[in-house]
C-alpha cells in the first residue's frame, strides 16, 4: 500500500524550463511535507518543506504548492539549470517523524 | 561538519551470510532511521529508534534487526542475507524539535549486493 504516490517517474526539460513534480497522499493525519534532492552516489538532502496551514512556499527557485482538500502537493523548479539534474523525492510525515516517501522522479535538465 | 557516517560504502555478500551495516551520528539526536532505496519504490522504512534503548518496526522490517545501545550508534543487521535484500541502505537522523521544518539528515548510503 503506497501512501504517497509521485509522478512522473522521469522528466526531461530544457534549461530555463519549469519542471513540475506531483505527489498525492492518502493519510489525512500527515502534517509535514518535505522534498528531498538526491545526486548520484549521495544520500537525499532536504530541499524544502511545508506544513498544511499554507498553500505555497518558495525558497529561491524552488516552490511547493499544497492543496489540502485534494491531498496533493507539487514541486516547481523555476529557471531550471543542468545542475538541478537529480532525483527528487516527496515525502509525508506526522510531526516530522516516520516519513513515508514517494517513488522518486529522475529529472534531467538539458543545456 | 556535523554529519552521519555509514560503513561500509559498498559490499558484496554471499547469500546466507550475516552482515551488520554501521551508522554513527555526531549530533546526539534522539531519532534515527534505516531506509532501503530501490528503483521506482523510493525509500522504505526498515526500522527506527526514537531514543537510545528503544526501537520499532517500519514498513519492511522482515529479515532485519537493529539495536540502539547508545545515542550515537544505530547498526542494522541482516541475520541471513537473501538476494532480495540487494539494495542501497540509508541511515538518517532527525532533530528533536518536531515543530521545526529541518527534516532528516541522511548518510551517504551502503550499496549492498547479495549473490
Coordinates of C-alpha atoms in Angstrom, one line a residue:
Chain A
X1 CA 0.0 0.0 0.0
X2 CA 1.7 3.2 -1.2
X3 CA 0.6 6.1 0.9
X4 CA 2.5 8.7 -1.1
X5 CA 2.3 8.5 -4.9
X6 CA 4.7 10.5 -7.0
X7 CA 4.7 11.3 -10.7
X8 CA 6.3 11.4 -13.2
X9 CA 9.0 8.7 -12.7
X10 CA 11.3 10.7 -15.0
X11 CA 11.3 14.1 -16.6
X12 CA 13.4 15.8 -19.2
X13 CA 13.3 19.6 -19.7
X14 CA 15.4 22.2 -21.4
X15 CA 17.5 24.7 -19.4
X16 CA 15.2 27.5 -18.2
X17 CA 12.1 25.3 -18.3
X18 CA 9.9 24.7 -15.2
X19 CA 9.7 21.1 -14.3
X20 CA 6.7 20.1 -12.1
X21 CA 6.7 17.0 -9.9
X22 CA 3.4 15.9 -8.3
X23 CA 2.6 13.9 -5.2
X24 CA -0.6 12.7 -3.7
X25 CA -1.1 11.3 -0.3
X26 CA -3.9 9.3 1.5
X27 CA -3.3 9.7 5.2
X28 CA -5.1 12.9 6.4
X29 CA -3.1 12.9 9.6
X30 CA 0.1 13.8 7.7
X31 CA 1.1 17.3 8.7
X32 CA 4.6 17.7 7.3
X33 CA 5.6 17.5 3.6
X34 CA 9.2 17.7 2.6
X35 CA 11.0 17.4 -0.7
X36 CA 14.4 15.8 -0.9
X37 CA 17.1 16.1 -3.7
X38 CA 19.5 13.3 -4.3
X39 CA 22.6 13.3 -6.5
X40 CA 24.2 10.0 -7.7
X41 CA 26.2 8.3 -5.0
X42 CA 24.9 10.6 -2.3
X43 CA 22.1 10.5 0.3
X44 CA 19.0 12.5 -0.1
X45 CA 19.2 16.1 1.2
X46 CA 16.3 18.2 2.3
X47 CA 15.4 20.8 -0.3
X48 CA 12.2 22.5 1.0
X49 CA 9.3 21.6 3.3
X50 CA 5.8 22.8 4.0
X51 CA 3.1 22.3 6.6
X52 CA -0.6 22.2 5.6
X53 CA -1.5 25.5 7.0
X54 CA -0.1 27.3 4.0
X55 CA -0.8 26.7 0.3
X56 CA 2.6 27.7 -1.1
X57 CA 6.2 28.1 0.0
X58 CA 9.0 29.4 -2.0
X59 CA 12.8 29.1 -1.4
X60 CA 14.9 30.5 -4.2
X61 CA 13.9 28.8 -7.4
X62 CA 12.0 26.0 -5.7
X63 CA 8.3 26.3 -4.9
X64 CA 6.0 23.9 -3.1
X65 CA 2.3 24.2 -3.9
X66 CA -0.1 22.4 -1.5
X67 CA -3.7 21.5 -1.9
X68 CA -5.1 20.1 1.3
X69 CA -8.6 19.3 0.0
X70 CA -7.2 17.4 -2.9
X71 CA -4.5 15.8 -0.8
X72 CA -1.9 16.8 -3.3
X73 CA 1.3 18.8 -3.3
X74 CA 3.8 19.6 -6.0
X75 CA 7.4 20.9 -6.6
X76 CA 8.1 23.6 -9.2
X77 CA 11.7 24.4 -10.2
X78 CA 11.9 27.9 -11.8
X79 CA 14.5 28.6 -14.4
X80 CA 15.9 25.1 -14.2
X81 CA 19.6 24.5 -14.7
X82 CA 21.7 21.5 -15.7
X83 CA 22.9 21.4 -12.0
X84 CA 19.3 20.7 -10.9
X85 CA 19.6 17.3 -12.6
X86 CA 19.0 14.8 -9.8
X87 CA 16.4 12.5 -8.3
X88 CA 13.7 14.2 -6.3
X89 CA 11.6 12.6 -3.6
X90 CA 8.4 13.9 -2.0
X91 CA 7.6 12.6 1.5
X92 CA 4.9 13.0 4.2
X93 CA 5.0 12.5 7.9
X94 CA 3.4 13.3 11.2
X95 CA 5.2 15.9 13.4
X96 CA 8.2 15.4 11.2
X97 CA 8.5 11.8 12.2
X98 CA 8.3 8.5 10.3
X99 CA 8.5 9.9 6.8
X100 CA 6.8 8.0 4.0
X101 CA 8.5 8.7 0.7
X102 CA 7.2 8.7 -2.9
X103 CA 8.8 6.6 -5.5
X104 CA 11.1 9.4 -6.8
X105 CA 11.4 11.4 -10.0
X106 CA 14.6 11.4 -12.1
X107 CA 15.0 14.9 -13.5
X108 CA 17.3 15.7 -16.4
X109 CA 17.8 19.4 -17.4
X110 CA 19.4 19.6 -20.8
X111 CA 21.8 22.5 -21.5
Chain B
X1 CA 30.9 19.4 9.9
X2 CA 28.1 17.6 11.8
X3 CA 27.0 14.5 10.0
X4 CA 26.1 10.9 9.9
X5 CA 28.6 8.2 8.9
X6 CA 27.7 4.9 7.3
X7 CA 30.1 1.9 6.7
X8 CA 30.9 0.1 4.6
X9 CA 30.3 2.2 1.4
X10 CA 29.6 -1.0 -0.5
X11 CA 29.6 -4.7 0.0
X12 CA 29.1 -7.9 -2.0
X13 CA 27.8 -10.6 0.3
X14 CA 27.1 -14.3 -0.2
X15 CA 23.5 -15.4 0.4
X16 CA 23.1 -16.8 3.9
X17 CA 25.9 -14.7 5.4
X18 CA 25.4 -12.3 8.3
X19 CA 26.1 -8.7 7.9
X20 CA 26.0 -5.5 10.0
X21 CA 25.7 -2.1 8.5
X22 CA 27.1 0.6 10.7
X23 CA 25.7 4.0 11.3
X24 CA 27.1 6.7 13.6
X25 CA 26.0 10.3 14.2
X26 CA 27.8 13.1 15.9
X27 CA 24.9 15.4 16.9
X28 CA 23.4 13.2 19.6
X29 CA 19.9 13.5 18.0
X30 CA 17.4 11.1 19.5
X31 CA 15.6 9.9 16.4
X32 CA 17.3 7.6 13.9
X33 CA 16.1 5.6 11.0
X34 CA 17.1 2.9 8.5
X35 CA 15.7 3.1 4.9
X36 CA 16.3 1.0 1.8
X37 CA 16.2 2.5 -1.6
X38 CA 15.1 0.6 -4.6
X39 CA 14.4 1.9 -8.1
X40 CA 10.8 3.0 -8.5
X41 CA 9.9 2.3 -4.9
X42 CA 11.6 5.3 -3.3
X43 CA 12.8 4.9 0.2
X44 CA 11.1 2.5 2.5
X45 CA 11.5 2.5 6.3
X46 CA 13.0 -0.7 7.8
X47 CA 13.4 0.2 11.4
X48 CA 13.6 3.3 13.6
X49 CA 14.6 4.4 17.0
X50 CA 13.1 7.4 18.8
X51 CA 15.7 7.3 21.7
X52 CA 18.5 5.1 23.0
X53 CA 17.2 1.8 24.2
X54 CA 14.1 1.7 22.1
X55 CA 13.5 0.5 18.5
X56 CA 10.5 0.0 16.3
X57 CA 9.5 -1.7 13.0
X58 CA 8.9 0.2 9.9
X59 CA 7.3 -0.8 6.6
X60 CA 9.7 -3.5 5.6
X61 CA 11.3 -5.0 8.7
X62 CA 11.5 -8.7 7.9
X63 CA 15.0 -10.1 7.7
X64 CA 16.5 -7.1 9.5
X65 CA 17.2 -6.2 13.1
X66 CA 18.5 -3.1 14.9
X67 CA 19.9 -2.1 18.2
X68 CA 20.3 1.3 20.0
X69 CA 22.7 0.8 22.9
X70 CA 23.6 4.5 22.9
X71 CA 22.5 7.7 21.3
X72 CA 25.2 7.8 18.6
X73 CA 25.2 4.3 17.1
X74 CA 22.4 2.6 15.2
X75 CA 23.6 -0.6 13.5
X76 CA 21.4 -2.6 11.1
X77 CA 21.9 -6.4 10.9
X78 CA 21.0 -8.9 8.3
X79 CA 21.0 -12.2 10.1
X80 CA 21.0 -14.4 6.9
X81 CA 21.2 -12.3 3.7
X82 CA 18.9 -13.1 0.7
X83 CA 19.2 -11.7 -2.8
X84 CA 16.0 -9.6 -2.4
X85 CA 18.0 -7.6 0.2
X86 CA 20.2 -6.2 -2.6
X87 CA 19.6 -2.5 -2.2
X88 CA 21.1 0.8 -1.2
X89 CA 20.7 1.3 2.6
X90 CA 20.5 4.8 4.1
X91 CA 20.7 5.7 7.8
X92 CA 19.1 9.0 8.8
X93 CA 18.7 11.2 11.9
X94 CA 16.2 13.9 12.9
X95 CA 16.5 16.9 15.2
X96 CA 14.4 16.5 18.3
X97 CA 12.4 19.7 17.8
X98 CA 9.5 18.4 15.8
X99 CA 7.9 21.8 15.2
X100 CA 10.8 22.8 13.0
X101 CA 11.0 22.1 9.3
X102 CA 14.5 20.7 9.5
X103 CA 13.8 17.3 8.2
X104 CA 16.1 14.3 8.2
X105 CA 19.8 14.2 7.6
X106 CA 20.9 11.1 5.6
X107 CA 24.2 9.3 5.4
X108 CA 25.8 8.6 2.1
X109 CA 24.5 5.1 2.0
X110 CA 25.7 1.5 1.8
X111 CA 25.3 -0.3 -1.5
X112 CA 24.7 -4.0 -0.7
X113 CA 24.7 -6.8 -3.3
X114 CA 23.6 -10.3 -2.1
X115 CA 24.7 -13.0 -4.5

